[in-house]
mmCIF file of C-alpha atoms in Angstrom:
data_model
loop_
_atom_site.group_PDB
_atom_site.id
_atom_site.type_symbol
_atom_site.label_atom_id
_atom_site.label_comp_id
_atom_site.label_asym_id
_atom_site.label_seq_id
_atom_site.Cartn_x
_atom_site.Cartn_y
_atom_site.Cartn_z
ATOM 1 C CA UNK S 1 25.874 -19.375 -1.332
ATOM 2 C CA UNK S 2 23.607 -17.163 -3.211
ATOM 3 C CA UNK S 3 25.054 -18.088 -6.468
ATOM 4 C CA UNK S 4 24.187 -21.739 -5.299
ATOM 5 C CA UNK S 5 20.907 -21.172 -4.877
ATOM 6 C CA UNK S 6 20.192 -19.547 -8.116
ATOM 7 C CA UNK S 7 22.079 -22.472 -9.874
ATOM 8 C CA UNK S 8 19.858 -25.251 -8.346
ATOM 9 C CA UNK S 9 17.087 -22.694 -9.191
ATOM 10 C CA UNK S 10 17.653 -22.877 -12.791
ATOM 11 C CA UNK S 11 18.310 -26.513 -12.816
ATOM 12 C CA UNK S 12 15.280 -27.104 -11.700
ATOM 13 C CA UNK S 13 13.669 -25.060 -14.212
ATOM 14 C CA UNK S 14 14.951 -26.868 -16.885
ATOM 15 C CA UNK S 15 14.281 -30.501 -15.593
ATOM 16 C CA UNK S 16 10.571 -29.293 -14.881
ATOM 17 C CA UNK S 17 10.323 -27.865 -18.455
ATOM 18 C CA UNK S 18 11.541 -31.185 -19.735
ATOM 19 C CA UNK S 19 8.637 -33.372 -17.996
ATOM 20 C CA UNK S 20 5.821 -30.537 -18.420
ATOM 21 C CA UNK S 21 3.756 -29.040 -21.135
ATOM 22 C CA UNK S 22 4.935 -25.154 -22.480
ATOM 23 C CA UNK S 23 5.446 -22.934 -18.923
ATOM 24 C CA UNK S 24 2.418 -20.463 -18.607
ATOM 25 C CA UNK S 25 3.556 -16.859 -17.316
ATOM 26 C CA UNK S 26 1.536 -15.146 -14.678
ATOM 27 C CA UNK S 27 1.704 -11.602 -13.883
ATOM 28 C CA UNK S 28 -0.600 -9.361 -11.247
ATOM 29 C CA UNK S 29 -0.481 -5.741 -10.112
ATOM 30 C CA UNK S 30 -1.848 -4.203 -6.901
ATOM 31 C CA UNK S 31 -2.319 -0.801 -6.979
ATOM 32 C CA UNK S 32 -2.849 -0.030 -3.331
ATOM 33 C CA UNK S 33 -4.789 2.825 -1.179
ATOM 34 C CA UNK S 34 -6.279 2.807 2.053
ATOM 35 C CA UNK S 35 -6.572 5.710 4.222
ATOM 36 C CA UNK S 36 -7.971 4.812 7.399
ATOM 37 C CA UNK S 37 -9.242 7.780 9.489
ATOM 38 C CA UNK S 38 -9.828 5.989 12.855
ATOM 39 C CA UNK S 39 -9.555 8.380 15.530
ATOM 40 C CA UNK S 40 -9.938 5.639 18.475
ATOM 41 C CA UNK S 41 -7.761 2.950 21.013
ATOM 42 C CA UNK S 42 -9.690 0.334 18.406
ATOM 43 C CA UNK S 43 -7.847 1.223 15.660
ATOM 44 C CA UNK S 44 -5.332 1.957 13.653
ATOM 45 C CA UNK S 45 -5.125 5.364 12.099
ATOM 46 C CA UNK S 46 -2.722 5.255 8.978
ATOM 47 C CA UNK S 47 -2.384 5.545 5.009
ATOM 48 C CA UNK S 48 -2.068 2.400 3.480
ATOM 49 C CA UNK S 49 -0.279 3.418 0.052
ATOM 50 C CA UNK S 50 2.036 1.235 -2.358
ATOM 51 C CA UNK S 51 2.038 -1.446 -5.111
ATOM 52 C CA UNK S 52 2.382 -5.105 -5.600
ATOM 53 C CA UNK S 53 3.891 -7.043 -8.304
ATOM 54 C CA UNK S 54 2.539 -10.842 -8.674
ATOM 55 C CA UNK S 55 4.953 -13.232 -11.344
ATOM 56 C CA UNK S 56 5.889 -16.253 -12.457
ATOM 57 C CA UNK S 57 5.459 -19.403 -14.273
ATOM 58 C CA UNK S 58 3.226 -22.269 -13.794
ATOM 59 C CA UNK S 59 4.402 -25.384 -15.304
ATOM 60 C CA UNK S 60 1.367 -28.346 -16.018
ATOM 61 C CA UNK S 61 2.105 -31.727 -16.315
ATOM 62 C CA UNK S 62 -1.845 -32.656 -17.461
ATOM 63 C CA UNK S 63 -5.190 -31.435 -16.800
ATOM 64 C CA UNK S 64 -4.779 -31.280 -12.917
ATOM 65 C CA UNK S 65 -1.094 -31.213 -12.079
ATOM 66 C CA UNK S 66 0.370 -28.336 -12.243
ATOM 67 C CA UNK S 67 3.982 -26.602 -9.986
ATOM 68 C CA UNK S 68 3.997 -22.862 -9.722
ATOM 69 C CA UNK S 69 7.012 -20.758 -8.862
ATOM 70 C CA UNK S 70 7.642 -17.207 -8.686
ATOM 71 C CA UNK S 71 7.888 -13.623 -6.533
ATOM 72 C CA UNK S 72 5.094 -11.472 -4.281
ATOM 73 C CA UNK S 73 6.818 -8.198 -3.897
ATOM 74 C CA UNK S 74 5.133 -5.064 -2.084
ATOM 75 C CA UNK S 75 6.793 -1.606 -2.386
ATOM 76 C CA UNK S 76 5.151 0.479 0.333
ATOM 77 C CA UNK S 77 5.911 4.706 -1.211
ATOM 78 C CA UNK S 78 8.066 6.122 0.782
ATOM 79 C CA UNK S 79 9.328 3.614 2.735
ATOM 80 C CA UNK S 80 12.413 1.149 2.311
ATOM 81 C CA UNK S 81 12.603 -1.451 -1.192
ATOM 82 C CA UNK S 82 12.333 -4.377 1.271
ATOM 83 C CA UNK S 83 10.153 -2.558 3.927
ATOM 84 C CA UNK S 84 7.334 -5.141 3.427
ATOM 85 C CA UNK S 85 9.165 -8.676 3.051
ATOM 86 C CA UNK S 86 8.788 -10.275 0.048
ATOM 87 C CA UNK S 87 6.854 -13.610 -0.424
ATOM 88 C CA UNK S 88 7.937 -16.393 -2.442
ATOM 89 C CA UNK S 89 4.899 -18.436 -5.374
ATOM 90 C CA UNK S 90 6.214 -21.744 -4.611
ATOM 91 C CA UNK S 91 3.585 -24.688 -4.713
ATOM 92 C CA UNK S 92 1.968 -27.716 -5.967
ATOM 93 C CA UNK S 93 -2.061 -27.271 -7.082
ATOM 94 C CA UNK S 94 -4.128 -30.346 -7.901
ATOM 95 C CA UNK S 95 -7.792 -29.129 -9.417
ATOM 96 C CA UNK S 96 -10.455 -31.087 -10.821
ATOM 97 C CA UNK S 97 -14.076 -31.089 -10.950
ATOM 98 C CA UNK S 98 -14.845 -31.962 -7.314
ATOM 99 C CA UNK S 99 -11.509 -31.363 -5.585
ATOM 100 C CA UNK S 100 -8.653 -28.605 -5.226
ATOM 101 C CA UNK S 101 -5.558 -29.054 -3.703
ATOM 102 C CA UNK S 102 -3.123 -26.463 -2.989
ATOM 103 C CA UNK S 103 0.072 -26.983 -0.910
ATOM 104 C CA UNK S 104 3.305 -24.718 -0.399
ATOM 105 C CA UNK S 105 3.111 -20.932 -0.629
ATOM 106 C CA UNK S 106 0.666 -19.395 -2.827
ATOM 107 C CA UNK S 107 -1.853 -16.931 -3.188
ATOM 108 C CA UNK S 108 -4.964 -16.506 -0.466
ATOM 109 C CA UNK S 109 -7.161 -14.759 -2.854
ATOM 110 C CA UNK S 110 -9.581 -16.778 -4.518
ATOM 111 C CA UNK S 111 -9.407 -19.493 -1.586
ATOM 112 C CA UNK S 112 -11.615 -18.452 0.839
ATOM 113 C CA UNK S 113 -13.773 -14.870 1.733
ATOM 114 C CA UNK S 114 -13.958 -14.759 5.641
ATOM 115 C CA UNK S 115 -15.508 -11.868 7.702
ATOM 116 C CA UNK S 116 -13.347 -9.156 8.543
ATOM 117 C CA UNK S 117 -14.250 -10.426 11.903
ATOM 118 C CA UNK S 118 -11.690 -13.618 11.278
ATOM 119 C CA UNK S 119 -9.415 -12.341 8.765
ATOM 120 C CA UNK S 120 -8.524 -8.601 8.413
ATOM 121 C CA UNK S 121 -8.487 -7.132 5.049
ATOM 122 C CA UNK S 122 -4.594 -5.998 5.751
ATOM 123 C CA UNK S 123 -3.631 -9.718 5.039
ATOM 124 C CA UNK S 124 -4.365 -9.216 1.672
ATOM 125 C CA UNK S 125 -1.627 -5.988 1.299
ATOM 126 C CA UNK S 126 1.077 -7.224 3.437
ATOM 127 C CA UNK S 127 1.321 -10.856 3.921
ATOM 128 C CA UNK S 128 -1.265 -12.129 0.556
ATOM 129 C CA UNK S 129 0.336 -15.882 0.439
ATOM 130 C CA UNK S 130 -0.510 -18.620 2.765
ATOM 131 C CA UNK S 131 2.077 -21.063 3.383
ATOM 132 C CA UNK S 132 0.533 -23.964 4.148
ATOM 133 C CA UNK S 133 -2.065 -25.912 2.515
ATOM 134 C CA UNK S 134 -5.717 -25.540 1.531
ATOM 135 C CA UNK S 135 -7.878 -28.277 0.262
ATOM 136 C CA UNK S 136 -11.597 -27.968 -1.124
ATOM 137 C CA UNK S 137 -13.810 -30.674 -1.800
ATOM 138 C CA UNK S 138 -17.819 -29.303 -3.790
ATOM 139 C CA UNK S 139 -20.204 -31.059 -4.729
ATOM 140 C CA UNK S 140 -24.067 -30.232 -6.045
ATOM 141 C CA UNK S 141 -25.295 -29.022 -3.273
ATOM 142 C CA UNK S 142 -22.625 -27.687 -1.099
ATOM 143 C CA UNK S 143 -18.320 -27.320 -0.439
ATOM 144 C CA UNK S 144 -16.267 -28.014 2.252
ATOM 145 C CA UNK S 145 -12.555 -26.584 2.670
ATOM 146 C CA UNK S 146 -9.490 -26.633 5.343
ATOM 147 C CA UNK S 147 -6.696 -25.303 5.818
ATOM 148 C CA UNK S 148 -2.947 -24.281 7.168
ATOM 149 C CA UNK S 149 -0.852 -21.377 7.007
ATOM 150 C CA UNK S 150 2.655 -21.723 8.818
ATOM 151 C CA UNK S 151 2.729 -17.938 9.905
ATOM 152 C CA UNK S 152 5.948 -17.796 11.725
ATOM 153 C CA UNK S 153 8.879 -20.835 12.497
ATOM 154 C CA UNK S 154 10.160 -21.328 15.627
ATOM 155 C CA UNK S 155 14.101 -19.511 15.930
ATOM 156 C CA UNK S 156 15.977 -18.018 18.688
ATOM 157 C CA UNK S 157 13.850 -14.351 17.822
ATOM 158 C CA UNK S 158 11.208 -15.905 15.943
ATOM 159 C CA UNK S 159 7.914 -17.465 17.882
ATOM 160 C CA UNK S 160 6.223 -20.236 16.753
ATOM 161 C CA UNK S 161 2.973 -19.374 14.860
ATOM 162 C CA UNK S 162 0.670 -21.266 13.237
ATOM 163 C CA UNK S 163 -3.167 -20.231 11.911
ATOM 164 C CA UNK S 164 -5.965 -22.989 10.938
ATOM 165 C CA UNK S 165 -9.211 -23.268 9.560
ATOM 166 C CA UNK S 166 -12.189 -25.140 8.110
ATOM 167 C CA UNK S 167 -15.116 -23.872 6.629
ATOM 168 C CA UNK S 168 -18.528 -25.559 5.040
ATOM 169 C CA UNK S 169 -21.618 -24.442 2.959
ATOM 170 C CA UNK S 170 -24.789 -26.901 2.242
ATOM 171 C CA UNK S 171 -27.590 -24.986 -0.016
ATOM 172 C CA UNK S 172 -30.983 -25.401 -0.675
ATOM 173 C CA UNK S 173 -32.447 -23.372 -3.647
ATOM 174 C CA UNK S 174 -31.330 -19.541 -2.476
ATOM 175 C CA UNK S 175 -30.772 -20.739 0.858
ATOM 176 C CA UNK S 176 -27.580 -21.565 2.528
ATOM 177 C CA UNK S 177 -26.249 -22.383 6.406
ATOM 178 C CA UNK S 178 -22.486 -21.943 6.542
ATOM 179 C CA UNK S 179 -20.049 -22.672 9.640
ATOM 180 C CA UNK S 180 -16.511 -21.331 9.654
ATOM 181 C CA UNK S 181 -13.548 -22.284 12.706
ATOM 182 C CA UNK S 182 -10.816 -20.792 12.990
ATOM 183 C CA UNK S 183 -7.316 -21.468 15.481
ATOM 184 C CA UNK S 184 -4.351 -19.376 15.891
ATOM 185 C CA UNK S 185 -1.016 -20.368 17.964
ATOM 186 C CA UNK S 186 1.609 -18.225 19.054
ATOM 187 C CA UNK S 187 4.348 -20.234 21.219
ATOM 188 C CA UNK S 188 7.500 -18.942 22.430
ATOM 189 C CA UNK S 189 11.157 -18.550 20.865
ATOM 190 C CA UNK S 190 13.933 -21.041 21.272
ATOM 191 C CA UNK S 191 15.638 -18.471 23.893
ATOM 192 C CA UNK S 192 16.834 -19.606 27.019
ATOM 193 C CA UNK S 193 15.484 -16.461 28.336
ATOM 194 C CA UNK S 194 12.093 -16.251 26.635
ATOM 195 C CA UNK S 195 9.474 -14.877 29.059
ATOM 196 C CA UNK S 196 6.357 -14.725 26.540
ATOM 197 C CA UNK S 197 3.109 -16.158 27.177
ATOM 198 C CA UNK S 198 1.469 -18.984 25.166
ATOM 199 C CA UNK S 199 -1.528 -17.860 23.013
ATOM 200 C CA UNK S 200 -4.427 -19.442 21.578
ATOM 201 C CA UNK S 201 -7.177 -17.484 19.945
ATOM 202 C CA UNK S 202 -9.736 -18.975 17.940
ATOM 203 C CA UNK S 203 -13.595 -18.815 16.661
ATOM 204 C CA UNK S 204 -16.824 -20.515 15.403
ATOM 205 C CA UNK S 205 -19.318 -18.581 13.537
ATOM 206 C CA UNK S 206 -22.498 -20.100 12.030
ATOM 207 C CA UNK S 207 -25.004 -18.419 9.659
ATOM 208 C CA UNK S 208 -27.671 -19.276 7.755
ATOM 209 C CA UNK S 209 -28.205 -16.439 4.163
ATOM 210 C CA UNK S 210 -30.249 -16.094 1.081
ATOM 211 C CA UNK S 211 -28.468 -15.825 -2.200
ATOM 212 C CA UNK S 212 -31.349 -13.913 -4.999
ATOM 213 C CA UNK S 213 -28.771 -12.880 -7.479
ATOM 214 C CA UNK S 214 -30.403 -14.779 -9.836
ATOM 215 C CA UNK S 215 -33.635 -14.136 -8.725
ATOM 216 C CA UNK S 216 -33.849 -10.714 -8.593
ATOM 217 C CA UNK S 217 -32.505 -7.361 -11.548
ATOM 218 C CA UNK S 218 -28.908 -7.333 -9.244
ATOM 219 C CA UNK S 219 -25.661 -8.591 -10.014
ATOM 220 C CA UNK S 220 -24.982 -9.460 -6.821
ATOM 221 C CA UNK S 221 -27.412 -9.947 -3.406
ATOM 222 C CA UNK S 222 -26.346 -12.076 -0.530
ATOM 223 C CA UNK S 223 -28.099 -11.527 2.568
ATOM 224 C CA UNK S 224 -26.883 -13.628 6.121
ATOM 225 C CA UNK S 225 -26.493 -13.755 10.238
ATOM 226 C CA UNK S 226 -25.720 -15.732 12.580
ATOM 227 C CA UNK S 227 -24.248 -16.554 15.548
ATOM 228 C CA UNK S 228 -20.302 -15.968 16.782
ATOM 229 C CA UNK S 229 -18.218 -17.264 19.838
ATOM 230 C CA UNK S 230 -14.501 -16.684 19.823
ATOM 231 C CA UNK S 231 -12.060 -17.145 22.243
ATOM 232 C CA UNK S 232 -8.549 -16.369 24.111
ATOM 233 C CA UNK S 233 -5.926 -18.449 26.445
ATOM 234 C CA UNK S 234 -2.933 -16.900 27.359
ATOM 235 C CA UNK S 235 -0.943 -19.340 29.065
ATOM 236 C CA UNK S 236 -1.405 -20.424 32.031
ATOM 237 C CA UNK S 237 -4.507 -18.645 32.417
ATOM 238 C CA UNK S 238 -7.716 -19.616 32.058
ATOM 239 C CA UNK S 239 -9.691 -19.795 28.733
ATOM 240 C CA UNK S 240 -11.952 -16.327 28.165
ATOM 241 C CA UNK S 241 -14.861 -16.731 26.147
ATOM 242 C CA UNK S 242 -16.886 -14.006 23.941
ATOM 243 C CA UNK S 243 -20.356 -14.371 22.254
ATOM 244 C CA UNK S 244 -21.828 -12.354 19.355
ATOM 245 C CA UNK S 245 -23.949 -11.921 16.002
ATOM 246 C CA UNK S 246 -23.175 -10.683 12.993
ATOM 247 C CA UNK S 247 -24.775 -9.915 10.199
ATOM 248 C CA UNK S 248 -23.206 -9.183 6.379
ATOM 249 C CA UNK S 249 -25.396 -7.683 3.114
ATOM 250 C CA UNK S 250 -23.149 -7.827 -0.426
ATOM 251 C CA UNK S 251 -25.061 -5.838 -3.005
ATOM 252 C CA UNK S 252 -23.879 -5.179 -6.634
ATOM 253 C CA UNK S 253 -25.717 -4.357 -9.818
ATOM 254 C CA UNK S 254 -23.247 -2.446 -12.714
ATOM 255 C CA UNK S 255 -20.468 -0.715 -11.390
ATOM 256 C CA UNK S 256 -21.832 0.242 -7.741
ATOM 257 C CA UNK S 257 -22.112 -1.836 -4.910
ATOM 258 C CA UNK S 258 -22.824 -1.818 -0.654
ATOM 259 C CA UNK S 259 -21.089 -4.337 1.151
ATOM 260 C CA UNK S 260 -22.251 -4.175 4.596
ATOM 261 C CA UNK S 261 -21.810 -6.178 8.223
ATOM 262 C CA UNK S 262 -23.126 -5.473 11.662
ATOM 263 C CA UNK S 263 -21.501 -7.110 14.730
ATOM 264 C CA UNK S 264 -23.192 -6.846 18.278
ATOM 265 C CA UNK S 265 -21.715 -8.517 20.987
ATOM 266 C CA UNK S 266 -18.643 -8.849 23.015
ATOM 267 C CA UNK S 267 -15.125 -7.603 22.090
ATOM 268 C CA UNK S 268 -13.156 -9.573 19.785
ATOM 269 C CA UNK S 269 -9.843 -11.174 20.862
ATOM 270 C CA UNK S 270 -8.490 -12.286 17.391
ATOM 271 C CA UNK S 271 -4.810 -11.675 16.735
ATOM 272 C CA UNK S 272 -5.873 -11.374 12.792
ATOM 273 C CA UNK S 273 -9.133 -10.252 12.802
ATOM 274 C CA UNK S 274 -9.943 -6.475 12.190
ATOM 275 C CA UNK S 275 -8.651 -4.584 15.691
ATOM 276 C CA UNK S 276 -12.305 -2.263 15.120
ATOM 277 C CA UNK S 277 -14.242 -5.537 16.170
ATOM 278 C CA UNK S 278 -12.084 -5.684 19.957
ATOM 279 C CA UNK S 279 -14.409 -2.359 20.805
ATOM 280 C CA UNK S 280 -17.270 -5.238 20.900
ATOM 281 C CA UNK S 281 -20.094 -3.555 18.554
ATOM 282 C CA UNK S 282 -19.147 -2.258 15.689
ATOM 283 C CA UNK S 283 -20.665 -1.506 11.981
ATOM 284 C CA UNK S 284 -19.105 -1.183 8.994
ATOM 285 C CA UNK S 285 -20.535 -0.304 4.994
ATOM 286 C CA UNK S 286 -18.298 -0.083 2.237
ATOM 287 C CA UNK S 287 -20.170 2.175 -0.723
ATOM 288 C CA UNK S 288 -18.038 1.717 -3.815
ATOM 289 C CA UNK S 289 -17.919 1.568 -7.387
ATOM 290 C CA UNK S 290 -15.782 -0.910 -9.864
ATOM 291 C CA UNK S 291 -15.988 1.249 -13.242
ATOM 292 C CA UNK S 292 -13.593 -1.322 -15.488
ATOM 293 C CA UNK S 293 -15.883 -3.859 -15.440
ATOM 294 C CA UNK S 294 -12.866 -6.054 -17.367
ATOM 295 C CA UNK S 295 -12.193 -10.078 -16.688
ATOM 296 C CA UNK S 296 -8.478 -8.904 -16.371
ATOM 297 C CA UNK S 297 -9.272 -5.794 -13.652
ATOM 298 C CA UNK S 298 -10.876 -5.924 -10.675
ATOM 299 C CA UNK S 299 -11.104 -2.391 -9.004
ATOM 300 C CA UNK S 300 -12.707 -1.002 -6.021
ATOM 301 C CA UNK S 301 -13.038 2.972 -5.424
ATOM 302 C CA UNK S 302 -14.822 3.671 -2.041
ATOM 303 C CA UNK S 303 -15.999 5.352 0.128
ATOM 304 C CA UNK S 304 -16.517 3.101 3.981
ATOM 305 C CA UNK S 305 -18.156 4.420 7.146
ATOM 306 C CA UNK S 306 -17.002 2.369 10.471
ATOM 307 C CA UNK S 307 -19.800 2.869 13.133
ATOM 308 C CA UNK S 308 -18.606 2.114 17.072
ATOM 309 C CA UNK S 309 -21.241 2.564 19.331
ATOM 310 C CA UNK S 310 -20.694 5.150 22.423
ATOM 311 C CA UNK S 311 -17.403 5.625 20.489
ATOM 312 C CA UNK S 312 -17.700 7.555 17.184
ATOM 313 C CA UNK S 313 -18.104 7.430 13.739
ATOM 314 C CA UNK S 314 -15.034 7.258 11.724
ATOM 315 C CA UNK S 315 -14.890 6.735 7.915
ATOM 316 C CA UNK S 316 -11.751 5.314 5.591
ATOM 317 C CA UNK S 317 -11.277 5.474 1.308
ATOM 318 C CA UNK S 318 -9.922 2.757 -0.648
ATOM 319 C CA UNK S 319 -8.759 2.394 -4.034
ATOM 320 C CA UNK S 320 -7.687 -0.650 -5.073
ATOM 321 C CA UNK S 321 -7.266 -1.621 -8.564
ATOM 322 C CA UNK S 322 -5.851 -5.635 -9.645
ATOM 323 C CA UNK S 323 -4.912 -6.731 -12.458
ATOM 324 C CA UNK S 324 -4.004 -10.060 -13.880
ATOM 325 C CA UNK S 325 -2.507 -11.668 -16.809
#
């Protein structure tokens, strides 16, 4: 069966090679720390500490059309080789000046940049494709972008799971009002015997920001809050509502930067959103430096303090280093 597989694999390698231009190779490499020192219910405490490997070919058919294929593989030190399961690059991408389609299983980075409130930052070691589609639609003045990742299919010890979202921006000068939703389902198995609840979580954040990196000697300064409501169902009770505000600062100039966000408000219920936010208020500032400063690596050594109020104060290091080819 295997040997199948690779067969029709390689045959249809060679048929796309005979409609498309020259394959382009890809290759990316995580280098992955992050020790979390969380001493709290909230929280996770653990060492986050392996490497990724990112490759394959893309194979364009003309200026917008291109089919990529290829392997996501995580080796987590000390732990087994297929510990952290490997994800397959297998998609279609359509990108032109206005609109960019992506559909199959490929890479989140570079699609969206949600709060840690949504989306935890753990995503992006162990499970970094979507599988699903995305599409994004800009124009002048402002971008709007949905999307579906197929998280987990329905089998006899498999549940159902599906996460959604849309997001918008519309600017004015250095001023900006964005709006983010997000859904996540979790059904039950196929089991005769299968006991679990249905769950919905989901959220709507709004925020207006002020974007002066051009106006101002900084690389980088983004300023916003706004407003957050999330909820949680758990079949067949009732849906639980939860209010908040949060507020995010991303500051850069060189090689150092502060990335910042301050949530007050009720706990948190997302199933993929950082677990510090279900304590309810909680602060977080990431002080870090990027010393390669190279369009091919992308590197962040830091330093973050994690803030829960009436709780503690708890800290965590990172250093992450990407690079792509």
């Amino acid at each position: 069966m295997k040997r199948s597989i690779a067969h029709i694999i390689l045959l249809l390698l060679c048929v796309l090679s005979g409609f498309a231009q020259s394959p382009r190779f890809y290759l990316g490499f995580d280098q992955i720390l992050d020790n979390r020192e969380y001493f709290t219910d909230y929280g996770y405490h653990q060492t986050i500490f392996g490497a990724r490997i990112n490759t394959g070919a893309s194979f364009t058919f003309d200026s917008t059309h291109q089919i990529h294929a290829g392997i996501n593989y995580m080796y987590e030190y000390g732990g087994d080789l297929l510990g952290v399961t490997p994800q397959i690059d297998l998609y279609y991408s359509y990108r032109s000046d206005r609109l960019d389609l992506f559909v199959g299983s490929f890479p989140r980075r570079g699609r969206m940049d949600y709060p840690l409130l949504l989306l935890t930052d753990s995503l992006d070691y162990y499970r970094p494709n979507m599988e699903g589609a995305s599409v994004r639609y800009n124009w002048d003045w402002g971008t709007v972008h949905g999307w579906v990742d197929w998280a987990g299919r329905e089998t006899e010890e498999v549940r159902e799971s599906i996460l959604a979202g849309f997001d918008a921006t519309l600017r004015a000068a250095v001023f900006y009002v964005s709006t983010i939703a997000t859904r996540y389902h979790l059904a039950r198995t196929t089991a005769a015997d299968d006991n679990n609840q249905l769950r919905d979580d989901g959220s709507l954040v709004v925020v207006a920001g002020v974007d002066l990196s051009e106006r101002v000697g900084l690389d980088r300064l983004d300023f916003s809050s706004g407003w957050v409501s999330t909820y949680l169902r758990a079949r067949p009770d009732e849906v639980v509502w939860n209010q908040g505000w949060i507020t995010q600062l991303d500051m850069r100039k060189g090689f150092f930067g502060i990335r910042g966000s301050w949530y007050m408000g009720d706990p948190s219920p997302l199933l993929y959103g950082d677990r510090l936010y279900s304590h309810g208020d909680y602060g977080r500032f990431d002080f870090y430096i990027d010393p390669f400063r190279n369009p091919c690596i992308t590197s962040k050594i830091g330093w973050n303090l994690h803030m829960l109020p009436g709780e503690g104060l708890y800290h965590s290091q990172q250093l992450l280093i990407q690079i792509t080819f």
